[in-house]
mmCIF file of C-alpha atoms and ligand atoms in Angstrom:
data_model
loop_
_atom_site.group_PDB
_atom_site.id
_atom_site.type_symbol
_atom_site.label_atom_id
_atom_site.label_comp_id
_atom_site.label_asym_id
_atom_site.label_seq_id
_atom_site.Cartn_x
_atom_site.Cartn_y
_atom_site.Cartn_z
ATOM 1 C CA UNK A 11 -103.669 34.981 -29.812
ATOM 2 C CA UNK A 12 -105.902 32.206 -31.096
ATOM 3 C CA UNK A 13 -107.274 30.615 -27.948
ATOM 4 C CA UNK A 14 -109.195 27.382 -27.472
ATOM 5 C CA UNK A 15 -111.807 27.774 -24.726
ATOM 6 C CA UNK A 16 -113.217 24.417 -23.612
ATOM 7 C CA UNK A 17 -116.600 24.827 -21.948
ATOM 8 C CA UNK A 18 -116.991 28.175 -23.679
ATOM 9 C CA UNK A 19 -120.768 27.687 -23.883
ATOM 10 C CA UNK A 20 -120.958 27.504 -20.085
ATOM 11 C CA UNK A 21 -121.236 30.261 -17.524
ATOM 12 C CA UNK A 22 -117.620 31.267 -16.900
ATOM 13 C CA UNK A 23 -116.208 30.115 -20.249
ATOM 14 C CA UNK A 24 -118.720 32.163 -22.258
ATOM 15 C CA UNK A 25 -117.900 35.339 -20.329
ATOM 16 C CA UNK A 26 -114.142 34.736 -20.562
ATOM 17 C CA UNK A 27 -114.678 34.321 -24.329
ATOM 18 C CA UNK A 28 -116.558 37.629 -24.449
ATOM 19 C CA UNK A 29 -113.674 39.345 -22.625
ATOM 20 C CA UNK A 30 -111.006 37.764 -24.830
ATOM 21 C CA UNK A 31 -112.785 38.905 -27.969
ATOM 22 C CA UNK A 32 -113.280 42.383 -26.507
ATOM 23 C CA UNK A 33 -109.522 42.512 -25.925
ATOM 24 C CA UNK A 34 -108.726 41.495 -29.516
ATOM 25 C CA UNK A 35 -108.015 37.759 -29.267
ATOM 26 C CA UNK A 36 -109.589 35.072 -31.475
ATOM 27 C CA UNK A 37 -111.444 32.252 -29.765
ATOM 28 C CA UNK A 38 -112.431 28.733 -30.705
ATOM 29 C CA UNK A 39 -115.091 27.422 -28.317
ATOM 30 C CA UNK A 40 -115.296 23.669 -27.811
ATOM 31 C CA UNK A 41 -118.308 22.376 -25.886
ATOM 32 C CA UNK A 42 -120.593 19.348 -25.934
ATOM 33 C CA UNK A 43 -123.568 21.559 -24.903
ATOM 34 C CA UNK A 44 -124.604 19.084 -22.177
ATOM 35 C CA UNK A 45 -124.674 21.917 -19.665
ATOM 36 C CA UNK A 46 -123.794 24.847 -21.898
ATOM 37 C CA UNK A 47 -125.872 26.858 -24.333
ATOM 38 C CA UNK A 48 -125.215 27.548 -27.996
ATOM 39 C CA UNK A 49 -126.640 31.065 -27.555
ATOM 40 C CA UNK A 50 -124.027 31.812 -24.874
ATOM 41 C CA UNK A 51 -121.217 31.505 -27.394
ATOM 42 C CA UNK A 52 -120.031 34.881 -28.620
ATOM 43 C CA UNK A 53 -120.962 35.342 -32.302
ATOM 44 C CA UNK A 54 -117.352 36.226 -33.185
ATOM 45 C CA UNK A 55 -116.020 32.972 -31.702
ATOM 46 C CA UNK A 56 -115.677 29.849 -33.829
ATOM 47 C CA UNK A 57 -117.802 27.096 -32.319
ATOM 48 C CA UNK A 58 -117.032 23.382 -32.420
ATOM 49 C CA UNK A 59 -119.477 20.996 -30.816
ATOM 50 C CA UNK A 60 -117.691 17.942 -29.490
ATOM 51 C CA UNK A 61 -116.811 15.988 -26.420
ATOM 52 C CA UNK A 62 -113.488 15.914 -24.624
ATOM 53 C CA UNK A 63 -114.142 12.254 -23.909
ATOM 54 C CA UNK A 64 -113.769 11.643 -27.629
ATOM 55 C CA UNK A 65 -110.088 11.881 -28.554
ATOM 56 C CA UNK A 66 -110.925 12.238 -32.275
ATOM 57 C CA UNK A 67 -113.062 15.320 -31.522
ATOM 58 C CA UNK A 68 -110.225 16.836 -29.553
ATOM 59 C CA UNK A 69 -107.602 16.063 -32.167
ATOM 60 C CA UNK A 70 -109.829 17.598 -34.852
ATOM 61 C CA UNK A 71 -109.864 20.985 -33.102
ATOM 62 C CA UNK A 72 -106.091 21.182 -33.006
ATOM 63 C CA UNK A 73 -105.796 19.878 -36.571
ATOM 64 C CA UNK A 74 -108.341 22.383 -37.841
ATOM 65 C CA UNK A 75 -107.366 25.529 -35.974
ATOM 66 C CA UNK A 76 -103.968 27.082 -35.286
ATOM 67 C CA UNK A 77 -104.437 27.042 -31.524
ATOM 68 C CA UNK A 78 -101.836 28.985 -29.515
ATOM 69 C CA UNK A 79 -103.212 28.603 -25.994
ATOM 70 C CA UNK A 80 -105.936 26.693 -24.149
ATOM 71 C CA UNK A 81 -108.284 27.796 -21.395
ATOM 72 C CA UNK A 82 -109.904 24.726 -19.886
ATOM 73 C CA UNK A 83 -113.343 25.146 -18.260
ATOM 74 C CA UNK A 84 -115.191 22.047 -19.519
ATOM 75 C CA UNK A 85 -115.727 19.826 -16.525
ATOM 76 C CA UNK A 86 -118.249 18.299 -14.188
ATOM 77 C CA UNK A 87 -118.474 20.978 -11.564
ATOM 78 C CA UNK A 88 -120.519 19.950 -8.522
ATOM 79 C CA UNK A 89 -118.656 18.901 -5.355
ATOM 80 C CA UNK A 90 -121.858 17.507 -3.785
ATOM 81 C CA UNK A 91 -122.702 15.370 -6.824
ATOM 82 C CA UNK A 92 -119.129 14.098 -6.893
ATOM 83 C CA UNK A 93 -119.631 12.587 -3.437
ATOM 84 C CA UNK A 94 -122.326 10.391 -5.006
ATOM 85 C CA UNK A 95 -120.627 9.825 -8.360
ATOM 86 C CA UNK A 96 -116.903 9.662 -7.626
ATOM 87 C CA UNK A 97 -116.024 7.595 -10.712
ATOM 88 C CA UNK A 98 -117.714 10.064 -13.030
ATOM 89 C CA UNK A 99 -115.859 12.974 -11.489
ATOM 90 C CA UNK A 100 -112.406 11.590 -10.943
ATOM 91 C CA UNK A 101 -112.620 9.394 -14.023
ATOM 92 C CA UNK A 102 -114.030 11.778 -16.599
ATOM 93 C CA UNK A 103 -112.654 15.096 -15.388
ATOM 94 C CA UNK A 104 -109.158 13.657 -15.344
ATOM 95 C CA UNK A 105 -109.398 11.531 -18.506
ATOM 96 C CA UNK A 106 -111.006 14.349 -20.496
ATOM 97 C CA UNK A 107 -108.318 16.725 -19.298
ATOM 98 C CA UNK A 108 -105.647 14.206 -20.318
ATOM 99 C CA UNK A 109 -107.137 13.906 -23.814
ATOM 100 C CA UNK A 110 -106.967 17.662 -24.134
ATOM 101 C CA UNK A 111 -103.443 17.927 -22.767
ATOM 102 C CA UNK A 112 -102.138 15.147 -24.962
ATOM 103 C CA UNK A 113 -103.454 16.769 -28.141
ATOM 104 C CA UNK A 114 -102.167 20.166 -27.016
ATOM 105 C CA UNK A 115 -98.684 18.763 -26.427
ATOM 106 C CA UNK A 116 -98.694 16.799 -29.684
ATOM 107 C CA UNK A 117 -99.729 19.899 -31.611
ATOM 108 C CA UNK A 118 -96.963 22.014 -30.083
ATOM 109 C CA UNK A 119 -99.256 24.126 -27.865
ATOM 110 C CA UNK A 120 -97.434 25.144 -24.685
ATOM 111 C CA UNK A 121 -99.795 27.567 -22.945
ATOM 112 C CA UNK A 122 -102.648 26.335 -20.751
ATOM 113 C CA UNK A 123 -104.953 27.842 -18.130
ATOM 114 C CA UNK A 124 -106.734 25.457 -15.795
ATOM 115 C CA UNK A 125 -109.952 26.500 -14.109
ATOM 116 C CA UNK A 126 -109.209 24.804 -10.805
ATOM 117 C CA UNK A 127 -111.112 25.216 -7.547
ATOM 118 C CA UNK A 128 -110.794 26.320 -3.934
ATOM 119 C CA UNK A 129 -112.388 22.943 -3.102
ATOM 120 C CA UNK A 130 -108.732 21.880 -2.760
ATOM 121 C CA UNK A 131 -108.801 23.356 0.752
ATOM 122 C CA UNK A 132 -111.197 21.415 2.884
ATOM 123 C CA UNK A 133 -109.474 21.984 6.188
ATOM 124 C CA UNK A 134 -107.674 25.335 6.012
ATOM 125 C CA UNK A 135 -105.446 26.444 8.846
ATOM 126 C CA UNK A 136 -105.443 30.097 7.790
ATOM 127 C CA UNK A 137 -108.181 32.399 6.551
ATOM 128 C CA UNK A 138 -108.068 33.874 3.932
ATOM 129 C CA UNK A 139 -106.642 30.798 2.239
ATOM 130 C CA UNK A 140 -103.374 31.456 0.427
ATOM 131 C CA UNK A 141 -101.275 29.314 -1.912
ATOM 132 C CA UNK A 142 -99.181 27.958 0.966
ATOM 133 C CA UNK A 143 -102.181 26.243 2.514
ATOM 134 C CA UNK A 144 -101.910 22.468 2.513
ATOM 135 C CA UNK A 145 -104.008 20.712 -0.104
ATOM 136 C CA UNK A 146 -106.868 18.642 1.297
ATOM 137 C CA UNK A 147 -109.402 18.176 -1.496
ATOM 138 C CA UNK A 148 -112.949 18.438 -0.171
ATOM 139 C CA UNK A 149 -114.497 15.998 -2.638
ATOM 140 C CA UNK A 150 -113.728 13.792 -5.642
ATOM 141 C CA UNK A 151 -114.431 16.915 -7.716
ATOM 142 C CA UNK A 152 -111.658 18.826 -5.903
ATOM 143 C CA UNK A 153 -109.403 15.782 -6.161
ATOM 144 C CA UNK A 154 -109.910 15.653 -9.942
ATOM 145 C CA UNK A 155 -108.772 19.271 -10.260
ATOM 146 C CA UNK A 156 -105.770 18.597 -8.072
ATOM 147 C CA UNK A 157 -104.827 15.595 -10.238
ATOM 148 C CA UNK A 158 -104.924 17.870 -13.277
ATOM 149 C CA UNK A 159 -102.720 20.397 -11.470
ATOM 150 C CA UNK A 160 -100.186 17.626 -10.773
ATOM 151 C CA UNK A 161 -100.253 16.466 -14.387
ATOM 152 C CA UNK A 162 -99.601 20.037 -15.479
ATOM 153 C CA UNK A 163 -96.629 20.200 -13.134
ATOM 154 C CA UNK A 164 -95.058 17.216 -14.909
ATOM 155 C CA UNK A 165 -95.835 18.492 -18.383
ATOM 156 C CA UNK A 166 -94.045 21.722 -17.525
ATOM 157 C CA UNK A 167 -91.101 19.698 -16.253
ATOM 158 C CA UNK A 168 -90.956 17.464 -19.320
ATOM 159 C CA UNK A 169 -92.117 19.702 -22.195
ATOM 160 C CA UNK A 170 -91.712 23.291 -20.910
ATOM 161 C CA UNK A 171 -95.488 23.352 -20.990
ATOM 162 C CA UNK A 172 -96.466 26.661 -19.336
ATOM 163 C CA UNK A 173 -99.626 26.618 -17.282
ATOM 164 C CA UNK A 174 -101.534 28.603 -14.717
ATOM 165 C CA UNK A 175 -103.941 26.968 -12.269
ATOM 166 C CA UNK A 176 -106.523 29.343 -10.823
ATOM 167 C CA UNK A 177 -108.388 28.239 -7.711
ATOM 168 C CA UNK A 178 -111.565 29.986 -6.699
ATOM 169 C CA UNK A 179 -114.888 29.578 -4.927
ATOM 170 C CA UNK A 180 -118.148 31.110 -6.167
ATOM 171 C CA UNK A 181 -118.121 32.791 -9.534
ATOM 172 C CA UNK A 182 -121.021 35.221 -9.536
ATOM 173 C CA UNK A 183 -122.623 38.145 -11.327
ATOM 174 C CA UNK A 184 -123.076 38.404 -15.064
ATOM 175 C CA UNK A 185 -121.549 40.187 -17.999
ATOM 176 C CA UNK A 186 -122.201 43.940 -17.664
ATOM 177 C CA UNK A 187 -123.288 43.842 -21.323
ATOM 178 C CA UNK A 188 -126.322 41.905 -20.041
ATOM 179 C CA UNK A 189 -125.794 39.320 -22.771
ATOM 180 C CA UNK A 190 -124.344 36.463 -20.735
ATOM 181 C CA UNK A 191 -124.958 35.142 -17.259
ATOM 182 C CA UNK A 192 -125.593 32.097 -15.148
ATOM 183 C CA UNK A 193 -127.967 29.403 -16.475
ATOM 184 C CA UNK A 194 -127.279 26.156 -14.664
ATOM 185 C CA UNK A 195 -129.732 23.257 -14.424
ATOM 186 C CA UNK A 196 -129.932 22.279 -11.648
ATOM 187 C CA UNK A 197 -128.875 25.499 -9.946
ATOM 188 C CA UNK A 198 -126.965 25.226 -6.657
ATOM 189 C CA UNK A 199 -125.496 28.713 -6.258
ATOM 190 C CA UNK A 200 -126.912 31.059 -3.647
ATOM 191 C CA UNK A 201 -127.265 34.266 -5.698
ATOM 192 C CA UNK A 202 -129.209 32.785 -8.649
ATOM 193 C CA UNK A 203 -131.330 30.677 -6.279
ATOM 194 C CA UNK A 204 -132.219 33.787 -4.272
ATOM 195 C CA UNK A 205 -132.967 35.812 -7.405
ATOM 196 C CA UNK A 206 -135.246 33.027 -8.627
ATOM 197 C CA UNK A 207 -137.460 33.812 -5.605
ATOM 198 C CA UNK A 208 -137.640 37.450 -6.735
ATOM 199 C CA UNK A 209 -138.604 36.214 -10.211
ATOM 200 C CA UNK A 210 -141.457 34.169 -8.748
ATOM 201 C CA UNK A 211 -139.799 30.888 -9.785
ATOM 202 C CA UNK A 212 -139.256 29.697 -6.211
ATOM 203 C CA UNK A 213 -141.223 30.325 -3.010
ATOM 204 C CA UNK A 214 -138.362 30.910 -0.637
ATOM 205 C CA UNK A 215 -134.695 30.462 -0.043
ATOM 206 C CA UNK A 216 -133.280 28.202 2.694
ATOM 207 C CA UNK A 217 -130.429 29.264 4.958
ATOM 208 C CA UNK A 218 -128.521 26.193 6.101
ATOM 209 C CA UNK A 219 -127.785 27.020 9.729
ATOM 210 C CA UNK A 220 -127.689 30.368 11.564
ATOM 211 C CA UNK A 221 -125.625 29.324 14.582
ATOM 212 C CA UNK A 222 -122.128 29.516 13.086
ATOM 213 C CA UNK A 223 -119.427 31.608 14.781
ATOM 214 C CA UNK A 224 -119.734 34.447 12.220
ATOM 215 C CA UNK A 225 -121.006 38.038 12.439
ATOM 216 C CA UNK A 226 -124.660 37.052 11.922
ATOM 217 C CA UNK A 227 -124.506 33.298 12.502
ATOM 218 C CA UNK A 228 -124.663 32.318 8.811
ATOM 219 C CA UNK A 229 -121.778 30.998 6.720
ATOM 220 C CA UNK A 230 -119.290 33.441 5.196
ATOM 221 C CA UNK A 231 -118.415 32.713 1.585
ATOM 222 C CA UNK A 232 -116.293 34.279 -1.120
ATOM 223 C CA UNK A 233 -118.063 35.646 -4.218
ATOM 224 C CA UNK A 234 -115.992 36.811 -7.128
ATOM 225 C CA UNK A 235 -117.443 38.686 -10.066
ATOM 226 C CA UNK A 236 -117.228 36.559 -13.185
ATOM 227 C CA UNK A 237 -115.686 39.425 -15.179
ATOM 228 C CA UNK A 238 -112.950 39.853 -12.559
ATOM 229 C CA UNK A 239 -112.390 36.136 -12.836
ATOM 230 C CA UNK A 240 -112.173 36.433 -16.610
ATOM 231 C CA UNK A 241 -109.601 39.207 -16.271
ATOM 232 C CA UNK A 242 -107.513 37.046 -13.918
ATOM 233 C CA UNK A 243 -107.500 34.213 -16.461
ATOM 234 C CA UNK A 244 -106.417 36.606 -19.203
ATOM 235 C CA UNK A 245 -103.655 38.200 -17.099
ATOM 236 C CA UNK A 246 -102.389 34.749 -16.172
ATOM 237 C CA UNK A 247 -102.331 33.760 -19.841
ATOM 238 C CA UNK A 248 -100.341 36.847 -20.813
ATOM 239 C CA UNK A 249 -97.795 36.104 -18.045
ATOM 240 C CA UNK A 250 -97.169 32.476 -18.974
ATOM 241 C CA UNK A 251 -94.031 33.170 -20.984
ATOM 242 C CA UNK A 252 -92.403 34.134 -17.657
ATOM 243 C CA UNK A 253 -93.247 30.713 -16.214
ATOM 244 C CA UNK A 254 -96.000 28.530 -14.858
ATOM 245 C CA UNK A 255 -97.915 29.682 -11.829
ATOM 246 C CA UNK A 256 -100.714 28.885 -9.394
ATOM 247 C CA UNK A 257 -103.010 31.472 -7.864
ATOM 248 C CA UNK A 258 -105.848 31.494 -5.413
ATOM 249 C CA UNK A 259 -108.529 33.979 -6.334
ATOM 250 C CA UNK A 260 -111.055 35.657 -4.125
ATOM 251 C CA UNK A 261 -112.475 39.110 -3.937
ATOM 252 C CA UNK A 262 -110.784 39.889 -0.625
ATOM 253 C CA UNK A 263 -113.808 39.784 1.611
ATOM 254 C CA UNK A 264 -116.474 37.298 2.376
ATOM 255 C CA UNK A 265 -120.197 37.827 2.675
ATOM 256 C CA UNK A 266 -122.613 35.966 4.932
ATOM 257 C CA UNK A 267 -125.596 34.134 3.513
ATOM 258 C CA UNK A 268 -127.882 36.660 5.219
ATOM 259 C CA UNK A 269 -125.937 39.567 3.674
ATOM 260 C CA UNK A 270 -126.335 38.045 0.220
ATOM 261 C CA UNK A 271 -130.080 37.573 0.683
ATOM 262 C CA UNK A 272 -130.495 41.087 2.107
ATOM 263 C CA UNK A 273 -128.585 42.578 -0.843
ATOM 264 C CA UNK A 274 -130.829 40.628 -3.238
ATOM 265 C CA UNK A 275 -133.860 42.134 -1.440
ATOM 266 C CA UNK A 276 -132.453 45.662 -1.773
ATOM 267 C CA UNK A 277 -131.564 45.252 -5.451
ATOM 268 C CA UNK A 278 -134.806 43.559 -6.519
ATOM 269 C CA UNK A 279 -137.232 45.321 -4.176
ATOM 270 C CA UNK A 280 -138.761 41.903 -3.473
ATOM 271 C CA UNK A 281 -139.189 40.679 0.146
ATOM 272 C CA UNK A 282 -137.585 37.265 -0.733
ATOM 273 C CA UNK A 283 -138.825 35.020 2.094
ATOM 274 C CA UNK A 284 -136.066 32.978 3.740
ATOM 275 C CA UNK A 285 -136.313 30.061 6.145
ATOM 276 C CA UNK A 286 -133.676 28.700 8.490
ATOM 277 C CA UNK A 287 -132.856 25.046 7.848
ATOM 278 C CA UNK A 288 -130.413 22.633 9.470
ATOM 279 C CA UNK A 289 -126.695 22.973 8.985
ATOM 280 C CA UNK A 290 -125.398 20.935 6.061
ATOM 281 C CA UNK A 291 -122.749 18.359 6.998
ATOM 282 C CA UNK A 292 -119.244 19.505 6.106
ATOM 283 C CA UNK A 293 -120.083 23.211 5.659
ATOM 284 C CA UNK A 294 -117.263 25.241 7.268
ATOM 285 C CA UNK A 295 -118.254 28.560 8.915
ATOM 286 C CA UNK A 296 -115.987 30.679 6.728
ATOM 287 C CA UNK A 297 -114.294 30.155 3.363
ATOM 288 C CA UNK A 298 -112.394 33.024 1.786
ATOM 289 C CA UNK A 299 -109.518 32.879 -0.679
ATOM 290 C CA UNK A 300 -106.593 35.279 -0.543
ATOM 291 C CA UNK A 301 -105.685 37.037 -3.786
ATOM 292 C CA UNK A 302 -102.519 38.701 -2.524
ATOM 293 C CA UNK A 303 -100.196 36.731 -4.781
ATOM 294 C CA UNK A 304 -101.992 37.465 -8.070
ATOM 295 C CA UNK A 305 -102.395 41.111 -7.078
ATOM 296 C CA UNK A 306 -98.692 41.381 -6.289
ATOM 297 C CA UNK A 307 -97.364 39.453 -9.292
ATOM 298 C CA UNK A 308 -99.843 40.380 -12.034
ATOM 299 C CA UNK A 309 -101.431 43.550 -10.724
ATOM 300 C CA UNK A 310 -104.872 41.931 -10.752
ATOM 301 C CA UNK A 311 -107.428 44.190 -9.123
ATOM 302 C CA UNK A 312 -111.096 43.276 -8.983
ATOM 303 C CA UNK A 313 -113.177 45.861 -10.787
ATOM 304 C CA UNK A 314 -116.419 44.749 -9.131
ATOM 305 C CA UNK A 315 -115.612 43.757 -5.524
ATOM 306 C CA UNK A 316 -118.887 45.068 -4.098
ATOM 307 C CA UNK A 317 -121.609 42.543 -3.389
ATOM 308 C CA UNK A 318 -124.208 45.041 -4.504
ATOM 309 C CA UNK A 319 -122.661 45.365 -7.989
ATOM 310 C CA UNK A 320 -122.363 41.581 -8.300
ATOM 311 C CA UNK A 321 -126.050 41.189 -7.443
ATOM 312 C CA UNK A 322 -127.098 44.106 -9.691
ATOM 313 C CA UNK A 323 -125.372 42.527 -12.691
ATOM 314 C CA UNK A 324 -126.810 39.106 -11.870
ATOM 315 C CA UNK A 325 -130.286 40.609 -11.461
ATOM 316 C CA UNK A 326 -130.061 42.499 -14.763
ATOM 317 C CA UNK A 327 -129.247 39.190 -16.473
ATOM 318 C CA UNK A 328 -131.914 37.095 -14.719
ATOM 319 C CA UNK A 329 -134.618 39.718 -15.123
ATOM 320 C CA UNK A 330 -133.986 40.046 -18.858
ATOM 321 C CA UNK A 331 -133.510 36.254 -19.250
ATOM 322 C CA UNK A 332 -135.938 34.649 -16.767
ATOM 323 C CA UNK A 333 -135.563 31.346 -18.613
ATOM 324 C CA UNK A 334 -131.840 31.730 -19.089
ATOM 325 C CA UNK A 335 -130.826 31.089 -22.690
ATOM 326 C CA UNK A 336 -134.264 29.609 -23.284
ATOM 327 C CA UNK A 337 -133.086 26.171 -24.410
HETATM 328 N N1 NAD B 423 -119.071 28.262 -11.072
HETATM 329 C C1 NAD B 423 -118.231 28.385 -10.060
HETATM 330 O O1 NAD B 423 -118.529 29.049 -9.078
HETATM 331 C C2 NAD B 423 -116.867 27.737 -10.112
HETATM 332 C C3 NAD B 423 -115.993 27.845 -9.007
HETATM 333 C C4 NAD B 423 -114.719 27.268 -9.093
HETATM 334 C C5 NAD B 423 -114.324 26.587 -10.252
HETATM 335 N N2 NAD B 423 -115.209 26.473 -11.279
HETATM 336 C C6 NAD B 423 -114.765 25.758 -12.506
HETATM 337 O O2 NAD B 423 -114.982 26.618 -13.599
HETATM 338 C C7 NAD B 423 -115.301 25.856 -14.762
HETATM 339 C C8 NAD B 423 -116.565 26.400 -15.399
HETATM 340 O O3 NAD B 423 -117.636 26.404 -14.443
HETATM 341 P P1 NAD B 423 -119.085 26.888 -14.881
HETATM 342 O O4 NAD B 423 -119.803 27.264 -13.641
HETATM 343 O O5 NAD B 423 -118.941 27.864 -15.984
HETATM 344 O O6 NAD B 423 -119.682 25.503 -15.427
HETATM 345 P P2 NAD B 423 -120.709 25.272 -16.623
HETATM 346 O O7 NAD B 423 -121.322 23.933 -16.381
HETATM 347 O O8 NAD B 423 -121.602 26.443 -16.816
HETATM 348 O O9 NAD B 423 -119.736 25.178 -17.895
HETATM 349 C C9 NAD B 423 -119.022 24.014 -18.202
HETATM 350 C C10 NAD B 423 -119.159 23.797 -19.704
HETATM 351 O O10 NAD B 423 -118.362 22.673 -20.098
HETATM 352 C C11 NAD B 423 -119.105 21.889 -21.010
HETATM 353 N N3 NAD B 423 -118.603 20.511 -20.891
HETATM 354 C C12 NAD B 423 -118.630 19.728 -19.777
HETATM 355 N N4 NAD B 423 -118.076 18.537 -20.036
HETATM 356 C C13 NAD B 423 -117.659 18.570 -21.343
HETATM 357 C C14 NAD B 423 -117.012 17.634 -22.194
HETATM 358 N N5 NAD B 423 -116.689 16.409 -21.780
HETATM 359 N N6 NAD B 423 -116.726 18.012 -23.465
HETATM 360 C C15 NAD B 423 -117.059 19.247 -23.917
HETATM 361 N N7 NAD B 423 -117.702 20.166 -23.148
HETATM 362 C C16 NAD B 423 -117.999 19.829 -21.892
HETATM 363 C C17 NAD B 423 -120.564 22.030 -20.577
HETATM 364 O O11 NAD B 423 -121.489 21.743 -21.608
HETATM 365 C C18 NAD B 423 -120.594 23.500 -20.138
HETATM 366 O O12 NAD B 423 -120.926 24.346 -21.212
HETATM 367 C C19 NAD B 423 -115.425 24.410 -14.308
HETATM 368 O O13 NAD B 423 -114.223 23.742 -14.645
HETATM 369 C C20 NAD B 423 -115.578 24.513 -12.799
HETATM 370 O O14 NAD B 423 -115.054 23.382 -12.159
HETATM 371 C C21 NAD B 423 -116.461 27.021 -11.237
#
């Protein structure tokens, strides 16, 4: 298939592109490079620099390439920032998504994968969180993804527009080829922040609270290897002809903050100093997504569920690219 990957110069989109190309698909990457990196784009992918906010840019991709399916990653992505900038998040994430959807519909494209988020579940009643959990977006960021999910629902109803919405927490690790990994500025994710200490780029890592009701007092979170995530997106795409679908995605187990830091110490051989800070407001003790439905329906099976492998791949990337893509 010829697949448009928006945000394909970013962390997840670039690795999904790598996987698609490895599996024989053609990819057109569309990215404004505000947060992404030209060097992250696979050399066999076509690259179009443009902004989803600009309808003419979006139209030009569909006019110029025979797109058969869309994978949509381009977005503002930080729940915390969205609490300070709600208009940017709800406004632009939704409007940009609408621009994309409108051009897709008008150009006869009927297959769409939305990179959604587990930030839809701010107050879960069950853990792990499955697809039956009630939706309570945790931030304007989560709300913007939920709005896009609802729009997709109506497009399916009206145009037989087939979509999959995939909701997940922390994408982590790097491509096992060592060519692509995480390079966010600013960085908010625990594994890269901890590895930056091992690289000498940070003095220490802060643990926000160690008095939670968990096995070691620190928060339990779900980390899913970015290649397993890529495979889930690709499986969902291949299944779209049988109907639209929504999946939660997690790697089946959670890891505490202390376990993540300890694994980073083992993998890097660096002592990685850590300090205990205050709890952050709104941080639940445990957040884990259930993947039972996607396993059952699509046979998805994470290839890299072990925290150690996730950290090893991330470390291989960060050690060989201490300045990320260098731009
Ligand atoms: N990283 C995670 O742990 C995680 C977890 C759940 C969901 N997600 C979702 O996955 C997607 C990708 O996340 P990521 O971590 O790879 O983010 P990222 O910032 O690395 O990648 C996003 C890419 O989109 C591009 N982009 C943003 N706005 C654009 C616009 N208006 N026009 C064109 N390009 C634009 C950026 O330049 C960047 O390359 C996002 O939609 C995010 O909400 C990420």
